[in-house]
Coordinates of C-alpha atoms and ligand atoms in Angstrom, one line a residue:
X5 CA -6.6 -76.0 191.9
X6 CA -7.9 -75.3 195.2
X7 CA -6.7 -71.8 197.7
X8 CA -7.0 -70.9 201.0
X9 CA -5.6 -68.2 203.0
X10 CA -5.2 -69.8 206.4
X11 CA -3.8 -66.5 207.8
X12 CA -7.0 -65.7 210.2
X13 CA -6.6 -61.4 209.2
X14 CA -5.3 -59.7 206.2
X15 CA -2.2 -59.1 207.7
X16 CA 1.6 -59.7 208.7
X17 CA 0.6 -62.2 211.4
X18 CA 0.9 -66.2 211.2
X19 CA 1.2 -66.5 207.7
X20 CA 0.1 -69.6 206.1
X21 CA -1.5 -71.0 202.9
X22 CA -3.3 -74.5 201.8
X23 CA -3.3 -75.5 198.1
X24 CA -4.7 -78.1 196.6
X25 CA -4.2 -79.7 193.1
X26 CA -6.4 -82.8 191.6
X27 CA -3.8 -85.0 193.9
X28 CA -2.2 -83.2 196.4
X29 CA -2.6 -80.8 199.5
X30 CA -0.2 -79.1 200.5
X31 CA 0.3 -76.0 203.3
X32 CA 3.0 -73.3 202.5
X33 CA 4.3 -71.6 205.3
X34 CA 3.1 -72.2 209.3
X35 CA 4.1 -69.3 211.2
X36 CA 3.1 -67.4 214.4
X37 CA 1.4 -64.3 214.9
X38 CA 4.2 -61.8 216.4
X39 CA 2.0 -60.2 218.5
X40 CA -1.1 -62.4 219.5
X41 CA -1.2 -65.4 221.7
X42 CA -3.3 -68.5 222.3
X43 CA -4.9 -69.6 219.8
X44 CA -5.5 -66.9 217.9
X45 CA -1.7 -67.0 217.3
X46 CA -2.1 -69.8 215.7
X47 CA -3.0 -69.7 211.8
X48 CA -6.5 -70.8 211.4
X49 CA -5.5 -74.6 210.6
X50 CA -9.3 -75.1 211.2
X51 CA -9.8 -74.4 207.5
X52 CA -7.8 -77.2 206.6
X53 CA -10.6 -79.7 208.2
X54 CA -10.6 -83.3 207.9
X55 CA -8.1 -83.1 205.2
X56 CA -4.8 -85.1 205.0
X57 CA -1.6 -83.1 203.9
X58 CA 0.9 -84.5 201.7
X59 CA 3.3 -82.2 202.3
X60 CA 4.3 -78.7 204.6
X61 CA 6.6 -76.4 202.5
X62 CA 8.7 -73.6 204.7
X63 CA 10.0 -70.7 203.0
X64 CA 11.9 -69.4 205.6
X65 CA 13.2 -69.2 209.3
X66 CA 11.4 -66.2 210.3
X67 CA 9.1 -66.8 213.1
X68 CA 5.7 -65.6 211.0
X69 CA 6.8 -68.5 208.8
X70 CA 7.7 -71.4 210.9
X71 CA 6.7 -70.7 214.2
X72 CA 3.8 -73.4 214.8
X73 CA 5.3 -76.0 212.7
X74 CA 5.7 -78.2 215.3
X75 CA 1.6 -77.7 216.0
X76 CA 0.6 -78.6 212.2
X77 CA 3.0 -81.7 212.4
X78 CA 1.4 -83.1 215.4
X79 CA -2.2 -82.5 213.8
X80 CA -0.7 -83.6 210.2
X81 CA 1.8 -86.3 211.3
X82 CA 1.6 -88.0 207.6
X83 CA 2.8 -84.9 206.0
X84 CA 6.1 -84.3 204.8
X85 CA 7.9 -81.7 205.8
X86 CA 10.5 -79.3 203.6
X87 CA 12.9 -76.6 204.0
X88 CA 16.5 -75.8 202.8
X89 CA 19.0 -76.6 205.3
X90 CA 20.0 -73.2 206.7
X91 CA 16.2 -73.0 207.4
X92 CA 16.1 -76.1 209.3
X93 CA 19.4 -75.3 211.1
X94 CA 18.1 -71.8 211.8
X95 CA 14.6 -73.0 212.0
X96 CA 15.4 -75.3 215.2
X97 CA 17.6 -73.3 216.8
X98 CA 14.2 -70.1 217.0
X99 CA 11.8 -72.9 217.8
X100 CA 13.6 -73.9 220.6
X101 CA 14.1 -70.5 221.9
X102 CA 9.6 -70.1 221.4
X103 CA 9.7 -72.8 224.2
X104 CA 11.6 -71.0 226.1
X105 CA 9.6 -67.3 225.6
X106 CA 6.3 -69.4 226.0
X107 CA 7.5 -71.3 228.9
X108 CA 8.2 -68.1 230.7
X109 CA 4.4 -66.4 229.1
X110 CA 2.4 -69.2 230.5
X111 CA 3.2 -67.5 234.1
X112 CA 3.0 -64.1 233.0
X113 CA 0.0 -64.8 231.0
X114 CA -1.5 -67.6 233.2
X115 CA -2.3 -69.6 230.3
X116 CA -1.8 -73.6 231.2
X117 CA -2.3 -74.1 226.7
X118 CA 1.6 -72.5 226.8
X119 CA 3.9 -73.6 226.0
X120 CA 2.1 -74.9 222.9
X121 CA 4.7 -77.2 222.3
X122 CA 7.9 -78.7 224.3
X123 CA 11.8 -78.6 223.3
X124 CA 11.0 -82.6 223.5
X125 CA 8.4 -81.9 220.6
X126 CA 10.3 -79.7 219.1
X127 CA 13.4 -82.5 218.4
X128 CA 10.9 -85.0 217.7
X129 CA 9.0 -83.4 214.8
X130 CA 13.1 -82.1 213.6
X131 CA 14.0 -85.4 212.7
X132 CA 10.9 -85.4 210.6
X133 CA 12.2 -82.6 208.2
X134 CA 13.8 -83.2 204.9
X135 CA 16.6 -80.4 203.9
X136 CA 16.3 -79.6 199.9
X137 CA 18.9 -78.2 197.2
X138 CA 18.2 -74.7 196.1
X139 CA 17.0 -75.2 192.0
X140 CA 16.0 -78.5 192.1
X141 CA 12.0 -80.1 191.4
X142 CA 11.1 -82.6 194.1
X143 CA 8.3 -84.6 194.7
X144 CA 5.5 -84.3 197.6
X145 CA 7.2 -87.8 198.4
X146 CA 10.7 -86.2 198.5
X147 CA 12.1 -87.4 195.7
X148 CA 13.9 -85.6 193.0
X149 CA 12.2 -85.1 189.7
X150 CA 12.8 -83.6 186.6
X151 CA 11.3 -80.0 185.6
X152 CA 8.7 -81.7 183.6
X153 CA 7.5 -84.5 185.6
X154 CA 4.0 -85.4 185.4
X155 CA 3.5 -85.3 189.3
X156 CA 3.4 -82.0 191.5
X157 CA 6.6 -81.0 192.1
X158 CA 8.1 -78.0 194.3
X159 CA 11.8 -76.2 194.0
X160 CA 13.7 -74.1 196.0
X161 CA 15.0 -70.4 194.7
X162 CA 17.2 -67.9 196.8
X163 CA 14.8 -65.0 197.8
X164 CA 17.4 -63.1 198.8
X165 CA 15.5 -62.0 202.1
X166 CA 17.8 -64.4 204.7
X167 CA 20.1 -66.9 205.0
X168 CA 18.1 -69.8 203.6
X169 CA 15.2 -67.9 202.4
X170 CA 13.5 -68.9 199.4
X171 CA 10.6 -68.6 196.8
X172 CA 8.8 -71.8 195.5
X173 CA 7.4 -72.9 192.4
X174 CA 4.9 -75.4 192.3
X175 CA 4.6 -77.3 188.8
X176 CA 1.1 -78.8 189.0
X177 CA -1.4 -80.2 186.8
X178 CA 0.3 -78.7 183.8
X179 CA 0.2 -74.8 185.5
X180 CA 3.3 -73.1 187.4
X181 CA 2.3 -71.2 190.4
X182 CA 5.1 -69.2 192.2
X183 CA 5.3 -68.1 195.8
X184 CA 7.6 -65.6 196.6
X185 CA 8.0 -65.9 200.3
X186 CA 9.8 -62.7 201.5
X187 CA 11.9 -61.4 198.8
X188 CA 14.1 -59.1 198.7
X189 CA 15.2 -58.2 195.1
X190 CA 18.0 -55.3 195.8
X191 CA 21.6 -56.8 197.8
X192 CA 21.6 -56.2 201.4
X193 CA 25.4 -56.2 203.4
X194 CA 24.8 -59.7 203.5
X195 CA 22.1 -61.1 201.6
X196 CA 22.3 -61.0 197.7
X197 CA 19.5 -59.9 195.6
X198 CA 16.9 -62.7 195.0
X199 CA 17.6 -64.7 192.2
X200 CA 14.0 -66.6 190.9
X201 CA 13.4 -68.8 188.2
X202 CA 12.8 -66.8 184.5
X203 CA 10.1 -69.7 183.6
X204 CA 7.0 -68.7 182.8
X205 CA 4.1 -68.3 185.3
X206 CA 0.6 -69.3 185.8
X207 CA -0.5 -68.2 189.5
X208 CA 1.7 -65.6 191.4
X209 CA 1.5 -65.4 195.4
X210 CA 3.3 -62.5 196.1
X211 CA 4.2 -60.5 199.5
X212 CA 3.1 -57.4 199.9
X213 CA 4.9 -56.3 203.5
X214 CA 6.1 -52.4 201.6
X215 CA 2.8 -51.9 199.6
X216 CA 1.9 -48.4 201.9
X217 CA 5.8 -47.4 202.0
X218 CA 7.1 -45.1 199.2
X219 CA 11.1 -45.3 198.8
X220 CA 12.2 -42.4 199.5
X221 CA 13.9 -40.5 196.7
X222 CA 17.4 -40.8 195.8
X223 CA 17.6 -43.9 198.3
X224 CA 20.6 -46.5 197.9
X225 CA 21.9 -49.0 200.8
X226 CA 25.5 -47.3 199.9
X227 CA 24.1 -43.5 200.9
X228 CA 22.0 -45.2 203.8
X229 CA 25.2 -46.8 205.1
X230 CA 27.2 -43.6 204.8
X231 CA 24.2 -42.0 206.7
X232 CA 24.1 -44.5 209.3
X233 CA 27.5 -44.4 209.8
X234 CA 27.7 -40.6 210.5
X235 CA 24.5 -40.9 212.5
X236 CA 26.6 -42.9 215.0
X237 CA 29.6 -40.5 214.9
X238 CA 27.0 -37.9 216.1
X239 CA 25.5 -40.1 218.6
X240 CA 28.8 -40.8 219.9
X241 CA 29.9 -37.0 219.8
X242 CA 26.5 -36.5 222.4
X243 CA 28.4 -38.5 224.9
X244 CA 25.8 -41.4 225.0
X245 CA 25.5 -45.1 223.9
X246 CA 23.1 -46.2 220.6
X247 CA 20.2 -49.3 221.0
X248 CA 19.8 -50.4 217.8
X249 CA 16.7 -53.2 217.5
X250 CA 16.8 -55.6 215.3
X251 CA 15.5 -59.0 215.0
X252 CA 17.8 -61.8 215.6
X253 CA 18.2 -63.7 212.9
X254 CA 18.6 -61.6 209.6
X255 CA 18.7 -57.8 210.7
X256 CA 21.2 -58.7 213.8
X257 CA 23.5 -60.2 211.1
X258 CA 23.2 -57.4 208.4
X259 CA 23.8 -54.9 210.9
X260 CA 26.8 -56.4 212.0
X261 CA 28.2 -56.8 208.9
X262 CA 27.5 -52.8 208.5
X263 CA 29.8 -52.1 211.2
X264 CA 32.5 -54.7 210.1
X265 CA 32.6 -52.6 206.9
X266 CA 32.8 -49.2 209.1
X267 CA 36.1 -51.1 211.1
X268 CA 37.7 -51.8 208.0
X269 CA 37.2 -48.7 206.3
X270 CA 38.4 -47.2 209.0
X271 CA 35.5 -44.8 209.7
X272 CA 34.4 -46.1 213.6
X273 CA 35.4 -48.6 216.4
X274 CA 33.8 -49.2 219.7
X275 CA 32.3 -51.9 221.2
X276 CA 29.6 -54.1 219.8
X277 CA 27.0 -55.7 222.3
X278 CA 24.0 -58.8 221.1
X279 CA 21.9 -61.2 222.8
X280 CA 22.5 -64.9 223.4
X281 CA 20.2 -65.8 220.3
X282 CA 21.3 -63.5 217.6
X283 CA 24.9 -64.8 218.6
X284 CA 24.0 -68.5 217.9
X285 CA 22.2 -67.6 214.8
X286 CA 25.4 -65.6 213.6
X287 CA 27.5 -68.5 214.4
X288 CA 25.6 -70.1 211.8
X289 CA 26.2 -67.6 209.6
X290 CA 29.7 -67.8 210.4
X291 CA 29.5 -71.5 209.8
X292 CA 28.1 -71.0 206.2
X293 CA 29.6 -68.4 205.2
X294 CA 31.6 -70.0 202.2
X295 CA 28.6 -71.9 201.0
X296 CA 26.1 -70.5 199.0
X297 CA 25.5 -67.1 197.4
X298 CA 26.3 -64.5 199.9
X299 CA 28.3 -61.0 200.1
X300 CA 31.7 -60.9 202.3
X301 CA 31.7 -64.6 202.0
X302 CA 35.1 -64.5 203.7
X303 CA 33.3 -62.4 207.0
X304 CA 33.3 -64.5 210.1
X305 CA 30.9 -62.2 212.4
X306 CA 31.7 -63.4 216.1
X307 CA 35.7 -64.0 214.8
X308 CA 36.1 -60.1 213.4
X309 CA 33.7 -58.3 215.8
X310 CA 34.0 -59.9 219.1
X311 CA 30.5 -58.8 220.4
X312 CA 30.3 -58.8 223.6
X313 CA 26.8 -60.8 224.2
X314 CA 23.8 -59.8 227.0
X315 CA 21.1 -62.3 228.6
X316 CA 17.9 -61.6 230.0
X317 CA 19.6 -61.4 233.5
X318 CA 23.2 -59.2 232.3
X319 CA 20.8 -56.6 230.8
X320 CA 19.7 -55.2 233.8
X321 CA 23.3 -54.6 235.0
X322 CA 24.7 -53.8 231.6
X323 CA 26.2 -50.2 231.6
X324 CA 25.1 -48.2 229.2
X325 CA 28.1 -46.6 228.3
X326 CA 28.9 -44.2 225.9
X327 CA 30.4 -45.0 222.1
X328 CA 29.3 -48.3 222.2
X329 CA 26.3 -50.2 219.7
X330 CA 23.7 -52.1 221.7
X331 CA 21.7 -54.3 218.7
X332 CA 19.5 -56.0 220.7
X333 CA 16.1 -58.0 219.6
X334 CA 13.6 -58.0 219.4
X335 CA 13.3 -55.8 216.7
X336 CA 9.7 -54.9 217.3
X337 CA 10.5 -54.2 221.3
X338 CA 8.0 -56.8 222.3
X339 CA 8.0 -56.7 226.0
X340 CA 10.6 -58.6 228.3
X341 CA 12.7 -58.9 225.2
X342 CA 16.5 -57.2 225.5
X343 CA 15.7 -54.2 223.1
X344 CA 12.5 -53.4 225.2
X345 CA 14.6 -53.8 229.5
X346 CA 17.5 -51.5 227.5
X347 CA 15.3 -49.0 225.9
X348 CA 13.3 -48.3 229.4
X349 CA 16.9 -47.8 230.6
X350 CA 17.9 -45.3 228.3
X351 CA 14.5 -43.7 226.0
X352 CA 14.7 -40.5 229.0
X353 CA 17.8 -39.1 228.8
X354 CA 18.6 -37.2 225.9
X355 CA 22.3 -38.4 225.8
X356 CA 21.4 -41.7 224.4
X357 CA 20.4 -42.7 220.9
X358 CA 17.9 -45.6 219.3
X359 CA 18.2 -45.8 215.9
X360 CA 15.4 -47.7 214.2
X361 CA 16.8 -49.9 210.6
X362 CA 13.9 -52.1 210.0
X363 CA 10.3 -53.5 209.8
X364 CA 8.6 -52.6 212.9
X365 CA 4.3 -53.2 213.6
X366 CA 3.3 -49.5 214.1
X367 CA 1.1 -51.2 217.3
X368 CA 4.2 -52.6 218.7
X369 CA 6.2 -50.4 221.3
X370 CA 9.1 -50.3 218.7
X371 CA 6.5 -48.9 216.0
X372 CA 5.4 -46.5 219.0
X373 CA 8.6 -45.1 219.6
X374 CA 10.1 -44.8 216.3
X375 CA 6.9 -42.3 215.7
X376 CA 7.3 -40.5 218.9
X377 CA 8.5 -37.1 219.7
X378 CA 10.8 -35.7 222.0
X379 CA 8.8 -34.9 225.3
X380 CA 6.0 -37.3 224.3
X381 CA 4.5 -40.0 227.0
X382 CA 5.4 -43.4 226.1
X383 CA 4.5 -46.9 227.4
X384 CA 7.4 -49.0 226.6
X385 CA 6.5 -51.9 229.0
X386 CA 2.8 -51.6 230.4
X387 CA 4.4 -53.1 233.9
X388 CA 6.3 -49.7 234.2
X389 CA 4.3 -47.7 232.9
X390 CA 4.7 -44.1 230.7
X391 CA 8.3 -42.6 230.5
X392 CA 8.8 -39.3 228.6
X393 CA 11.2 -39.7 225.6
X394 CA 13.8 -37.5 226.0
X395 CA 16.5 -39.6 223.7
X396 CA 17.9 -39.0 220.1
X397 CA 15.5 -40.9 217.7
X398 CA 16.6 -41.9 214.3
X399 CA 15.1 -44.0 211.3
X400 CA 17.1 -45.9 208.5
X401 CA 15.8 -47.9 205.5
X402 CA 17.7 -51.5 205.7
X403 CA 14.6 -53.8 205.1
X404 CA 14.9 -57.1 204.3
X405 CA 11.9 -56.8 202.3
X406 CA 11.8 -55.6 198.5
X407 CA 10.5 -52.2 197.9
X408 CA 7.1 -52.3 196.4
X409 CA 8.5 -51.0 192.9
X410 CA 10.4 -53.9 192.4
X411 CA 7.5 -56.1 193.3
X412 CA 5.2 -54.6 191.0
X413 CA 8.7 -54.5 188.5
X414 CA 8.3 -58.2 188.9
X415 CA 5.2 -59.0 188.5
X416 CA 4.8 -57.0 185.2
X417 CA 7.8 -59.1 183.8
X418 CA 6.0 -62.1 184.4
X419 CA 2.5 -61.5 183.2
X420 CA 0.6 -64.2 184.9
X421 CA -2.3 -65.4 184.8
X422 CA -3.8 -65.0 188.2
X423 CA -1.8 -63.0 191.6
X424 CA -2.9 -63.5 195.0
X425 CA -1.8 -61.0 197.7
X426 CA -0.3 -61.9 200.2
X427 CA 2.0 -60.9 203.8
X428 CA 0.7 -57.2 203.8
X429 CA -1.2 -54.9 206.2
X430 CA -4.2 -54.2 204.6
X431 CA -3.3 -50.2 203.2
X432 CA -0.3 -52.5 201.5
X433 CA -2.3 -55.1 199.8
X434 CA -4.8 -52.5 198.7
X435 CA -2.2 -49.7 197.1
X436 CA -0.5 -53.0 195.5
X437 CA -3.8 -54.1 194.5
X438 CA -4.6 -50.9 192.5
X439 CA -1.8 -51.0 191.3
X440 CA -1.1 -54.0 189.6
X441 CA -5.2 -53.6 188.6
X442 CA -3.7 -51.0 186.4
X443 CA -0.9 -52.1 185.1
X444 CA -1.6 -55.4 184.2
X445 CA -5.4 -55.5 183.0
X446 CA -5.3 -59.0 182.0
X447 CA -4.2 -60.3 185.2
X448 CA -6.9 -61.5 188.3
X449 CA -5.7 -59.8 190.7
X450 CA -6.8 -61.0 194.2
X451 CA -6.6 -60.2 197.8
X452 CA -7.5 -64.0 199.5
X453 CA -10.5 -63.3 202.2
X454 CA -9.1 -65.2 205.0
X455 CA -10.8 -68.8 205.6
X456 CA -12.2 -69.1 201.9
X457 CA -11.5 -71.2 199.6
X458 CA -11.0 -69.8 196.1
X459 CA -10.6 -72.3 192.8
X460 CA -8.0 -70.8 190.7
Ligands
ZN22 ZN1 10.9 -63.0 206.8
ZN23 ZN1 7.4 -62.7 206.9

């Protein structure tokens, strides 16, 4: 069995992997790097060469997952291509929106390769994808097969990260090898815990996004929640209004849900304010909210909270009023997004609140400003240049992403042979490394160089 890591850095950035067995090729994952363009936000597909896929494997929605799909189907147009169905749902509805951000970057950028693909692409290569049942083996050809099927077969678990998000298991010339996408192995608001296969396993490709974070003693989502929801009492009490950022799809949704609990507990209600995309994604929430594993599964979003929802041209006019919630993406603050216009608006005046509740690149302006301090000189958007942060700057723990305890938990259950590590800065993969070096002295433990192909 043949490995490649086709992500070009060890990194969070376009993540994607080639696998070969004695009869099949296969790519798992085809994101896009959050932060670079071109090209180089590409994964390096390069590595792939002259070879034909049989099949392209999506764990989940998330941009750094799916986000040049539609490039590695027009280079692989043979391959099939599979997903579960919230994925695909979800999965078109963010690759649509990508046209539209890199429609609007080729000007700002000058770059006549964007947009790397068009919404007419985009619908064409959607047709091509097959939606799959969670916990059921197919074959590279699409068919269903038994667990102990002679061919290579995939299946779907719940990873408990997002809606639709899953770990796969590979069964291939007689060896199981498991990729766990982004897991998440605690319950979110939302989300349940993941819930993967007990089976025995060979090869282990595991995430790595925690590795460098410690959880922080005496942590649980039911004290965080409490402390969130005082935090916004307080913020409220200053007189001022609270941006929260958050990615669209996933965090928008959790957080949401968060303040649905505070309504019905009584605790807090104000006004709620998203953006265009997090709405549609929630509808779909909404939409599948009764099927599937899930928590609140009676929780409409849009139907209980009424959000009031914000373009890219109402957020320049949107007050910024005090006792409301503004969770805006992106949840990075990439520049020209909602949560970046609305912080510039509000990061000076020490009335206003951001509160920070997830993953965010420590490069990226939201990583910036969650590690600023008050009076500090910060460039939010380069265009406008340094403001001085005068607002109320809080940090929560809500990641979609299980803690790096429970990974290593996991991995010491299963024993396997070989684990590659994967979807981590590189102070993650190498504290995870060590780690699991020590605790599990039988195991290979690897950390895939980028472009080389390892036999495992
Ligand atoms: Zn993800
Ligand atoms: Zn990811």
């Amino acid at each position: 069995m043949k490995f490649t890591n086709l992500t070009r850095r060890t990194e969070i950035g376009a993540n994607s992997y080639y696998l070969e067995t004695s009869d099949r090729r296969l790519v798992l994952d085809c994101g896009m790097h959050p932060k670079l363009v071109g090209e180089e936000a590409l994964p390096n597909m390069n590595a792939v060469g002259g070879r034909r896929l049989d099949a392209i494997i999506i764990s989940h929605a998330h941009q750094d997952h799916i986000g040049t799909l539609p490039i590695l189907m027009r280079r692989q147009a043979q391959a099939r291509v599979f997903m579960t169905e919230p994925t695909a749902e979800i999965g078109s509805v963010l690759l649509h929106n990508s046209v539209n951000v890199m429609t609007r970057q080729r000007e700002e950028l000058g770059t006549t390769l964007y947009p790397l693909f068009t919404h007419r692409e985009t619908d064409r290569v959607i047709e091509r994808w097959q939606s799959c049942a969670l916990r059921q083996a197919y074959t590279l050809s699409g068919e269903r097969a038994s667990a102990d099927s002679s061919e290579t077969t995939f299946e779907f678990y719940d990873a408990g990260h997002v809606l639709g998000s899953t770990g796969v298991l590979l069964r291939a010339d007689g060896r199981r090898v498991f990729y766990t996408g982004d897991v998440n192995f605690d319950d979110q608001t939302i989300a349940q815990a993941a819930l993967f296969s007990a089976e025995s396993i060979d090869i282990l490709i595991m995430e790595c996004t925690r590795g460098d974070t410690q959880a922080p003693p005496g942590w649980s989502r039911a004290s965080e929640e409490k402390r969130f929801t005082q935090a916004i009492e307080n913020a409220f009490t200053r007189g001022g209004c609270i941006l929260v950022p958050v990615f669209a799809f996933g965090k928008t949704q959790e957080v949401l849900a968060m303040l649905y609990k505070m309504r019905r507990e009584k605790t807090l209600d104000f006004p709620i304010y998203i953006g265009g995309l997090s709405s549609k994604i929630s509808q779909i929430y909404d939409e599948r909210a009764q099927m599937g594993r899930r928590q609140l599964p009676r929780l409409e979003l849009l139907d209980e909270l009424r959000p009031y929802v914000l373009n890219a041209d109402s957020i320049h006019e949107a007050q910024t009023r005090p006792g409301r919630v503004y969770a805006l993406s992106s949840g990075m603050m990439t520049s020209k997004t909602l949560s970046n216009t609305f912080a510039q608006r509000i990061v000076d005046q020490s009335r206003h609140s951001i509160f920070f509740v997830g993953y965010a690149d420590p490069e990226s302006p939201a990583g910036i400003l969650r590690n600023a301090r008050a009076g500090d000189e910060v460039t939010i958007d380069p265009d406008r240049g340094p403001q001085r942060v005068q607002c109320n700057i809080e940090q929560f723990q809500f990641s979609a992403h299980a803690s790096r305890e429970s990974l290593i938990a996991f991995a010491t259950r299963l024993a396997p042979k070989k684990i590659l590590l994967v979807h981590g800065d590189l102070p993650a993969v190498e504290w995870m490394r060590a780690r699991l070096v020590s605790d599990l002295p039988k195991c290979e433990v690897i950390v895939p160089t980028p472009g080389v192909e390892l036999e495992l």
